[in-house]
Coordinates of C-alpha atoms in Angstrom, one line a residue:
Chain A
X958 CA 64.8 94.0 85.9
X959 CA 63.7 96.0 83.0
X960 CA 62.5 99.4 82.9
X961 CA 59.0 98.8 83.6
X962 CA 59.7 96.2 86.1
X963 CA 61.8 99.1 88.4
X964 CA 59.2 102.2 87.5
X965 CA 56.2 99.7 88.6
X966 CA 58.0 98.4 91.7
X967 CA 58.8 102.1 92.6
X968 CA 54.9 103.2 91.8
X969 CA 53.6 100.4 94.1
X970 CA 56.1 100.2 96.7
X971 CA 56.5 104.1 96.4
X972 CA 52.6 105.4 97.0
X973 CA 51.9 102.0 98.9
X974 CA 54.4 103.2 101.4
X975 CA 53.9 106.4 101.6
X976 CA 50.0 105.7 102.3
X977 CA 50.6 103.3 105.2
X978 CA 53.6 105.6 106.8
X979 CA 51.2 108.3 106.6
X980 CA 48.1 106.3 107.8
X981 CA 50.3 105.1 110.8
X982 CA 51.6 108.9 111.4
X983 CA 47.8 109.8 111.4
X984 CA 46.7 107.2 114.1
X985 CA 49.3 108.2 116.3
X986 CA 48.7 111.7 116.4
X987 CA 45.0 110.4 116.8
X988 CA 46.7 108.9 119.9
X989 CA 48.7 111.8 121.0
X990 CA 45.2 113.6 121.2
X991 CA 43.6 110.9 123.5
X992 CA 46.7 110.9 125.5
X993 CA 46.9 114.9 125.6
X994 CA 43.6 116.3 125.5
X995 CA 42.9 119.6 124.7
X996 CA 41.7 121.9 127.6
X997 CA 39.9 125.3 127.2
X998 CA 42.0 127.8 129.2
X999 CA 39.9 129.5 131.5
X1000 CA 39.6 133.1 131.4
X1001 CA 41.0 134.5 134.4
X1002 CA 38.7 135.6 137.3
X1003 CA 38.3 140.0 137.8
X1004 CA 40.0 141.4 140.2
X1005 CA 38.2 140.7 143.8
X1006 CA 37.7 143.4 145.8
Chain B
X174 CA 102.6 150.6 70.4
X175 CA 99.8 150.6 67.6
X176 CA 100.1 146.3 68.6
X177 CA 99.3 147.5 72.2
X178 CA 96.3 149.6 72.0
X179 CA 95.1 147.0 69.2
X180 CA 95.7 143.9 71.3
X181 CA 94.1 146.0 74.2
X182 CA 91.1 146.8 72.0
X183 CA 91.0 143.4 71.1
X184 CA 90.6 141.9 74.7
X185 CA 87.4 144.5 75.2
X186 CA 85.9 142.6 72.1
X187 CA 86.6 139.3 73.3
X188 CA 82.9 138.6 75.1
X189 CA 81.0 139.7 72.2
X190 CA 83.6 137.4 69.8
X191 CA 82.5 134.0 72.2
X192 CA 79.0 135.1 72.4
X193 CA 76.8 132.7 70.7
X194 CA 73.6 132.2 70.2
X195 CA 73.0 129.4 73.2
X196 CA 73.8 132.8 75.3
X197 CA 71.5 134.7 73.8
X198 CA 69.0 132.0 74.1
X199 CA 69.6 131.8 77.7
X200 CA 70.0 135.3 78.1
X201 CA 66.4 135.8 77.3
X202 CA 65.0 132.6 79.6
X203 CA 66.9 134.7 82.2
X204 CA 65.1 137.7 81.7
X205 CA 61.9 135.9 81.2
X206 CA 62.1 134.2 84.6
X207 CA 62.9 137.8 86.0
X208 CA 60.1 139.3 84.1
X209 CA 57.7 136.1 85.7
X210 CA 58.8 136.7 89.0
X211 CA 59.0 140.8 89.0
X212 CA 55.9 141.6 87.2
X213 CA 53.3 138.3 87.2
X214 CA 54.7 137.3 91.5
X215 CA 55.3 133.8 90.4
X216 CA 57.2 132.7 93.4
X217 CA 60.0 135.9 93.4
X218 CA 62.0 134.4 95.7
X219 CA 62.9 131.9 93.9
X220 CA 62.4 133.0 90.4
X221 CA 64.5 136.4 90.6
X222 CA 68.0 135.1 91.7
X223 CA 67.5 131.9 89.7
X224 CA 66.8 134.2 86.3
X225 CA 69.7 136.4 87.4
X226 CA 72.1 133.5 87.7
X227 CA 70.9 132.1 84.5
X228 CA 72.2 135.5 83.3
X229 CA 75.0 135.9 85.2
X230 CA 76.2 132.2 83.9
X231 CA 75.7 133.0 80.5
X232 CA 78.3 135.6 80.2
X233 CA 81.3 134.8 77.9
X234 CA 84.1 134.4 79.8
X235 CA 83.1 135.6 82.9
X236 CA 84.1 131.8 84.1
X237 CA 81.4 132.5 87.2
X238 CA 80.7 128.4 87.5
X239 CA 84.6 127.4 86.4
X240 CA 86.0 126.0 89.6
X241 CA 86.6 129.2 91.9
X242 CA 84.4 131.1 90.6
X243 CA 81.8 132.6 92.8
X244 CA 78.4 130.9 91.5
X245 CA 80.5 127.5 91.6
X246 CA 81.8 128.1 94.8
X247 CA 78.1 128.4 96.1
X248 CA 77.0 125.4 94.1
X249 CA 79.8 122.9 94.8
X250 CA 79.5 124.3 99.0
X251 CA 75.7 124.2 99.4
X252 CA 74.0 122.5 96.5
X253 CA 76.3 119.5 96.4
X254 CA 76.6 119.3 99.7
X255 CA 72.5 119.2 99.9
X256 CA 72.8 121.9 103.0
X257 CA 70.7 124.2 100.8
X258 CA 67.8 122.8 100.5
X259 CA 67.6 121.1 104.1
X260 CA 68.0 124.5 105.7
X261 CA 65.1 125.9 103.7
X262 CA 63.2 122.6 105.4
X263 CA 64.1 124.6 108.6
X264 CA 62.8 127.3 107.8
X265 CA 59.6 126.4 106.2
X266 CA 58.7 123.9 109.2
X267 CA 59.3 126.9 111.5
X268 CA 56.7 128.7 109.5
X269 CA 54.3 125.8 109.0
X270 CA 51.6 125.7 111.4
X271 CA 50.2 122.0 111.5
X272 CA 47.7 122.5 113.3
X273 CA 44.7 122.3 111.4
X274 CA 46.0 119.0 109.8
X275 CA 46.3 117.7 113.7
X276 CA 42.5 118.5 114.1
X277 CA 41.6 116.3 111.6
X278 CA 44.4 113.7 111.3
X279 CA 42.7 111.4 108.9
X280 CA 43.1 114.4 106.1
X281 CA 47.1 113.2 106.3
X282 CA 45.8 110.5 103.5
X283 CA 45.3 113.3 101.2
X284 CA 48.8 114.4 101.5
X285 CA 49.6 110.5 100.3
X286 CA 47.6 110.2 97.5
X287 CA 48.8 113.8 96.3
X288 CA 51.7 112.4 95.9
X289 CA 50.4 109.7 92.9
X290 CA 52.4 112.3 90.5
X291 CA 56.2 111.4 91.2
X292 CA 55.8 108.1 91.0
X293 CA 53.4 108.0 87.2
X294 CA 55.9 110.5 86.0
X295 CA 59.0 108.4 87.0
X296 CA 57.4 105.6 84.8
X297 CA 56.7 108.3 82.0
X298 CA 59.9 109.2 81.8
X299 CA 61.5 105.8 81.7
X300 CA 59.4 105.3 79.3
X301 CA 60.4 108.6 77.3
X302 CA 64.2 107.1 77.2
X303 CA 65.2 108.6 80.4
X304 CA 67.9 106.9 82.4
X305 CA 66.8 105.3 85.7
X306 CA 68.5 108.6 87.7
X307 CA 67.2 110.8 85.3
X308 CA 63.6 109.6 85.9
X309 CA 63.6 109.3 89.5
X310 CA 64.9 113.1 89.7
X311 CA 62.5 114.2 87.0
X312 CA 59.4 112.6 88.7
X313 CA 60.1 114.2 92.2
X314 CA 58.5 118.1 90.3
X315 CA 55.2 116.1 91.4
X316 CA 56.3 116.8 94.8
X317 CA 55.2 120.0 94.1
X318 CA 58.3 121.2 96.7
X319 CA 61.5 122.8 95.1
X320 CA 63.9 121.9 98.3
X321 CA 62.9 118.2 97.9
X322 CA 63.2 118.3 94.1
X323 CA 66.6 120.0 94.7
X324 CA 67.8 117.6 97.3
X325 CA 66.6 114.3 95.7
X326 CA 68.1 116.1 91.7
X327 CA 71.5 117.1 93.6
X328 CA 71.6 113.2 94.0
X329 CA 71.0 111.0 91.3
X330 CA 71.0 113.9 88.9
X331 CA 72.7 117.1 89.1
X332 CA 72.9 118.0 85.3
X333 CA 69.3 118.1 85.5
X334 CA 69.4 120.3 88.5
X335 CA 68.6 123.4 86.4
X336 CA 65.1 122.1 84.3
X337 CA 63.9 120.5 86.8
X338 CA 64.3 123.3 89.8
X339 CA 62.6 125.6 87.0
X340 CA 60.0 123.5 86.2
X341 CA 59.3 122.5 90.1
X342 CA 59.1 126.3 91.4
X343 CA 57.2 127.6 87.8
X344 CA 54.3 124.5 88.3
X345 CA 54.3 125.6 91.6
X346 CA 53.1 129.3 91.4
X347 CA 51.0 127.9 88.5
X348 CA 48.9 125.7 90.8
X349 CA 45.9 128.2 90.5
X350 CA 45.7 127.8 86.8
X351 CA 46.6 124.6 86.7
X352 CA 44.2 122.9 89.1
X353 CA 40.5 124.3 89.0
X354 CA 40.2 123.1 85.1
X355 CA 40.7 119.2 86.8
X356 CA 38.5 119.9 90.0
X357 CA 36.0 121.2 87.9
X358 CA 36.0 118.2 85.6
X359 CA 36.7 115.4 88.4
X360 CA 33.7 116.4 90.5
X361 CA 30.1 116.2 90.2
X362 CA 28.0 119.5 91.4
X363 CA 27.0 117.5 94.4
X364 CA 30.3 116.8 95.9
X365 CA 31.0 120.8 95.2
X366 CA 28.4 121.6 97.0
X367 CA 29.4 119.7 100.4
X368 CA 29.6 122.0 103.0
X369 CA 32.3 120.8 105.5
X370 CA 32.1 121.1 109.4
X371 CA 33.5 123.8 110.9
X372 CA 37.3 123.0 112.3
X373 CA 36.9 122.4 116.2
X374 CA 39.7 123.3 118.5
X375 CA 40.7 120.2 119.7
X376 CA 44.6 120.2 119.9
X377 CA 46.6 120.9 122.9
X378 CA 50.2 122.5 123.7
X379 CA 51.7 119.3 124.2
X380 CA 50.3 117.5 121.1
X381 CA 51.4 120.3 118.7
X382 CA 55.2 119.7 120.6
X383 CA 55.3 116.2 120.8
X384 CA 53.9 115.6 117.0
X385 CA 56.9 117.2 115.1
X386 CA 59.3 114.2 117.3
X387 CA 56.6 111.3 116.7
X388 CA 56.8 112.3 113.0
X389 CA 60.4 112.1 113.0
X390 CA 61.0 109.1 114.4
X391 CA 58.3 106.8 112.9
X392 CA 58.9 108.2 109.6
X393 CA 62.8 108.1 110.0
X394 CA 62.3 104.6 110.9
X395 CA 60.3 103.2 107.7
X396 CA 62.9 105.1 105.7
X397 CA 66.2 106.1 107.2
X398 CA 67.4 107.7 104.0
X399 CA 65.1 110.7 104.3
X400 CA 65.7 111.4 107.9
X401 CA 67.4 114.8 106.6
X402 CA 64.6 116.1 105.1
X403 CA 62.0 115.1 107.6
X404 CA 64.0 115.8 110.0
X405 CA 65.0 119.5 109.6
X406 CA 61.4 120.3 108.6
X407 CA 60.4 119.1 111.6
X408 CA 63.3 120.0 113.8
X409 CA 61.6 123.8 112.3
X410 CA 58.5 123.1 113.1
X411 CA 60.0 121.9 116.6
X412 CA 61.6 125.5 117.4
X413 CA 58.4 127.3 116.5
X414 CA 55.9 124.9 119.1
X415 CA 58.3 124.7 121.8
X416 CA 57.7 128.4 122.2
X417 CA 61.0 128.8 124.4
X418 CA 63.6 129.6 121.2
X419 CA 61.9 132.3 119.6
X420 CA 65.3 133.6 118.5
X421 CA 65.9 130.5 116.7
X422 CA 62.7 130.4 115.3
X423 CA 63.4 133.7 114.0
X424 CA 66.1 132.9 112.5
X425 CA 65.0 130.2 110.9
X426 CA 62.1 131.5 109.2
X427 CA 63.5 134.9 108.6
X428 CA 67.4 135.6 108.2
X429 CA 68.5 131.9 107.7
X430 CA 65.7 131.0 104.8
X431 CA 66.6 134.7 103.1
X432 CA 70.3 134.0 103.0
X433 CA 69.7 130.4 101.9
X434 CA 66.4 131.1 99.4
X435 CA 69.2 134.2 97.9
X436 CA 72.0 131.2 97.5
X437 CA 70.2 128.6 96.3
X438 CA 68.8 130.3 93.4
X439 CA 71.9 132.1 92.2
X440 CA 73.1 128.5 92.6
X441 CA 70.1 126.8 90.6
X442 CA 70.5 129.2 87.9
X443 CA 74.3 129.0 87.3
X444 CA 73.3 125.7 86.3
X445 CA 71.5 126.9 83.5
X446 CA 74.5 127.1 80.9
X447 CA 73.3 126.9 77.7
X448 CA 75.4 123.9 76.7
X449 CA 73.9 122.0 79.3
X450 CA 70.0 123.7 79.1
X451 CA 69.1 124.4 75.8
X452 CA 68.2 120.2 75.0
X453 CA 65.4 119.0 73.9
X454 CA 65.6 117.0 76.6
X455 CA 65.1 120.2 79.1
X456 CA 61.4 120.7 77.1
X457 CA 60.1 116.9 78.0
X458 CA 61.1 117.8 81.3
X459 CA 58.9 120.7 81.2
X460 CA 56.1 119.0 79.9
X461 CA 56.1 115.5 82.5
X462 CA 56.8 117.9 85.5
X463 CA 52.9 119.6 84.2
X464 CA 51.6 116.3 83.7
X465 CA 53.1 115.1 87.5
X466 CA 51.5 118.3 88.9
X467 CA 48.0 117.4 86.7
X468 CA 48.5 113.5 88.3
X469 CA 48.9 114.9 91.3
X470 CA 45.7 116.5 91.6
X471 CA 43.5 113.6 90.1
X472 CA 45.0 111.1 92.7
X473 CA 44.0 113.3 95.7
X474 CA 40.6 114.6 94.0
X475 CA 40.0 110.7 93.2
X476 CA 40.8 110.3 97.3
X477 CA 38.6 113.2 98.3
X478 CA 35.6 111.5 96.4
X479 CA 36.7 108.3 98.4
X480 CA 36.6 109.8 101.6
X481 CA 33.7 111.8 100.9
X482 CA 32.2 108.5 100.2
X483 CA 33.3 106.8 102.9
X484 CA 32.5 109.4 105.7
X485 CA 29.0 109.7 103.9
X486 CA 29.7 112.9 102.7
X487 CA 30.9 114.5 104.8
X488 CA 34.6 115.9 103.2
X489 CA 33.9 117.5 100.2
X490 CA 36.1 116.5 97.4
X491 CA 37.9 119.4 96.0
X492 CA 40.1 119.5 99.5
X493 CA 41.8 116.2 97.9
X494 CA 43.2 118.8 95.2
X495 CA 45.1 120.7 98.2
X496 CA 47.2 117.3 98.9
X497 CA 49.9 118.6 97.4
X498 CA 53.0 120.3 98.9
X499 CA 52.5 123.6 96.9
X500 CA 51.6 125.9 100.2
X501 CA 49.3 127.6 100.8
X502 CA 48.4 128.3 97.2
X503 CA 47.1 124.9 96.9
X504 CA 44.8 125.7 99.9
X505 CA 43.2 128.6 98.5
X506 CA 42.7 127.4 95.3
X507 CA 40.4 124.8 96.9
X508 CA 38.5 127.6 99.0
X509 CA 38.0 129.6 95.8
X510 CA 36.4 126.6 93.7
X511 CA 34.7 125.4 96.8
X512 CA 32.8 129.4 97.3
X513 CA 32.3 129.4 93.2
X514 CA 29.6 126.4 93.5
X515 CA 28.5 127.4 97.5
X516 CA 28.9 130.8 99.2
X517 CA 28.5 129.1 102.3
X518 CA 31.0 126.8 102.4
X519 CA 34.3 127.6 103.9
X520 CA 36.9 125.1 102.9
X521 CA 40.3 126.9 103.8
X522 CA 41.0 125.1 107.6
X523 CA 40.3 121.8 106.3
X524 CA 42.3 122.1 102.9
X525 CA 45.3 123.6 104.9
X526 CA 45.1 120.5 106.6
X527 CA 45.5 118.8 103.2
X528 CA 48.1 121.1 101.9
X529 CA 50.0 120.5 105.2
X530 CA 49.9 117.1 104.8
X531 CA 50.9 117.4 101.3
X532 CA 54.0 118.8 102.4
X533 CA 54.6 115.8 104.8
X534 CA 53.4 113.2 102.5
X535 CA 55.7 114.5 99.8
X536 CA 58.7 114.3 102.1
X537 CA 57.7 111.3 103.2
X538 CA 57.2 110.0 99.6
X539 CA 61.0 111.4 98.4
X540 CA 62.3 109.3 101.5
X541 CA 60.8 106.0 101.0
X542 CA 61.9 106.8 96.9
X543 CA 65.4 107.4 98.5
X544 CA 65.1 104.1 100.6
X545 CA 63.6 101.5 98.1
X546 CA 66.3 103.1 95.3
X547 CA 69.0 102.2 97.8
X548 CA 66.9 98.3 98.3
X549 CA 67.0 98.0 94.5
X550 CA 70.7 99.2 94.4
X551 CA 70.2 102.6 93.0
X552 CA 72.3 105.8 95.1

């Protein structure tokens, strides 16, 4: 392979898979939310008297 | 007895007699990078110890990088070694807070096509004459992130070590010049002007611990050879969201990274011996780790406009620019060009998210490098 052959491979393969991994990484945290939702924390009550 | 005090006299003259004028040269880029980092801030911690060891390395004689010296004992134990650079990953994922990149996930794309840079420079460089190693290690400064540019240089590379660490940290602090000339040019004043949604809380406890592991492992998976990086970073970022090992946390961010951040520049500038710096070679690096920084921008300003398309405008553009690892300067440079055209928008949560994801897309882009040159049978 020349020169051009191994940069281009690198370029495609290189951003191609960094997109997907990153895409992939994206929809499982998108999962992680639905899984684990986010919950305001109530304030806590006053004292009762 | 005239022979002795002669002789004697003699030996105090011997550093001036070797001095030549590569250490003089190098003498003054030493003092230069002091001067950037003392009196301009560009990244001190990095730019003072690596401008003192360029000094330090350039005395005659003093033999500080011959084998037991000090500077080459630090070199050859954590440089080499590439226990450096992963322990600053420590540190800077126990500093990094992800969480406005986990309240809009989607942003993570930016942090991809931020990373266009290493890859168009790789092909420059081959191009230029470079050797395969060479190119690979000179296209990593568009990752915009000195431990990565160490760790991957340290590799296939490690004469380079001291032009490209220079021209990876100097870029770096030079993101705010270096960017708004390209945002301004890339985008039209209607994209400037799109105000962005305020960031929503939306993230829970659990999701902020359990998203430093998922990272790991998917990512690790797709490419094994950059499970050191990604995984000390997150490992970092693991200490500081479990919020039960605050000591370690601590330590990570504070007395670790100092000790390291001190060692790792004296080390990266003992490699700046003039015999091995002063090429022509060292300037080409100079100039393709700019144009990988300059890439680097289009490709996530050219993604923002995507997504602002796609989302019906509804990301503004100039957030694409922060998609790059340099943190947070990245980030505020998109804030300050997005409040030039509107005072009203506020773009610093969501480009954080960007920046963040810069830093884990260029990670992720030095490990799937590291994995597809081992494929095509290359380290």
């Amino acid at each position: 392979m020349n020169d051009l052959g191994f940069g281009l491979a690198l370029l495609v393969v290189g951003m191609g898979g960094t997109l997907l991994s990153l895409w992939i990484l994206s929809l499982l945290v998108l999962l992680l939310k639905r899984f684990f939702p986010y919950e305001e924390v109530k304030k806590a009550d006053g004292p009762s008297h | 007895m005239n022979e002795a005090l002669w002789a004697g006299f003699e030996g105090l003259l011997l550093g001036v007699s070797h001095l030549t004028l590569g250490h003089l040269v190098m003498l003054v880029i030493g003092g230069l990078l002091l001067y950037l980092g003392i009196r301009h801030g560009f990244e001190p911690l990095l730019l003072v110890p690596i401008g003192f060891g360029a000094i330090l390395v350039n005395i005659p004689l003093a033999g500080l990088m011959e084998k037991g010296g000090i500077l080459r004992t630090f070199y050859d134990a954590g440089v080499l070694t590439e226990i450096f650079p992963l322990l600053i990953f420590v540190g800077i994922g126990a500093m990094t807070d992800f969480t406005p990149l986990l309240e809009n996930p989607k942003i993570l794309l930016l942090g991809a096509a931020g990373q266009f840079g290493i890859f168009s420079t790789l092909l420059l460089a081959l191009a230029l004459g470079f050797t395969r190693p060479e190119s690979v290690s000179i296209g990593i400064i568009g990752a915009c992130d000195g431990p990565t540019a160490i760790y991957v240089t340290s590799r296939f590379a490690p004469h380079l070590l001291g032009a490209v660490s220079v021209a990876a940290y100097s870029y770096m602090s030079l993101v705010p010049l270096i960017q708004p000339p390209i945002m301004k040019l890339l985008t039209t004043e209607r994209e400037k002007n799109v105000v962005m949604a305020p960031v929503r809380k939306s993230v829970s406890g659990r999701t902020k611990i359990l998203f430093p592991i998922v990272a790991t492992v998917l990512t690790s998976i797709i490419a094994p050879l950059g499970t050191p990086l990604m995984g000390m970073i997150m490992l970092g970022n693991l200490l500081k969201e479990s919020g039960v090992v605050a000591r370690l946390k601590q330590a990570s961010e504070q007395e670790i990274a100092n000790v390291v951040t001190l060692l790792l520049g004296l080390s990266i500038g003992a490699t700046m011996q003039a015999e091995r710096f002063l090429k022509i070679e060292t300037l080409l690096i100079m100039v393709l780790g700019l144009v990988a920084i300059a890439l680097d921008t289009v490709m996530g300003l050219l993604f923002g406009k995507l997504m602002c398309l796609a989302t019906r405008g509804k990301i503004n553009p100039l957030i694409g620019a922060a998609g790059i690892s340099a943190f947070p300067m990245a980030a505020r440079v998109a804030q300050t060009e997005g409040q030039r055209y509107n005072k009203k928008n506020y773009l610093l949560m969501h480009a954080m998210g960007a920046n963040t994801g810069g830093q884990i897309g260029s990670v992720m882009a030095a490990a799937i490098m590291l994995s597809v040159l081992r494929g095509l049978g290359i380290g």
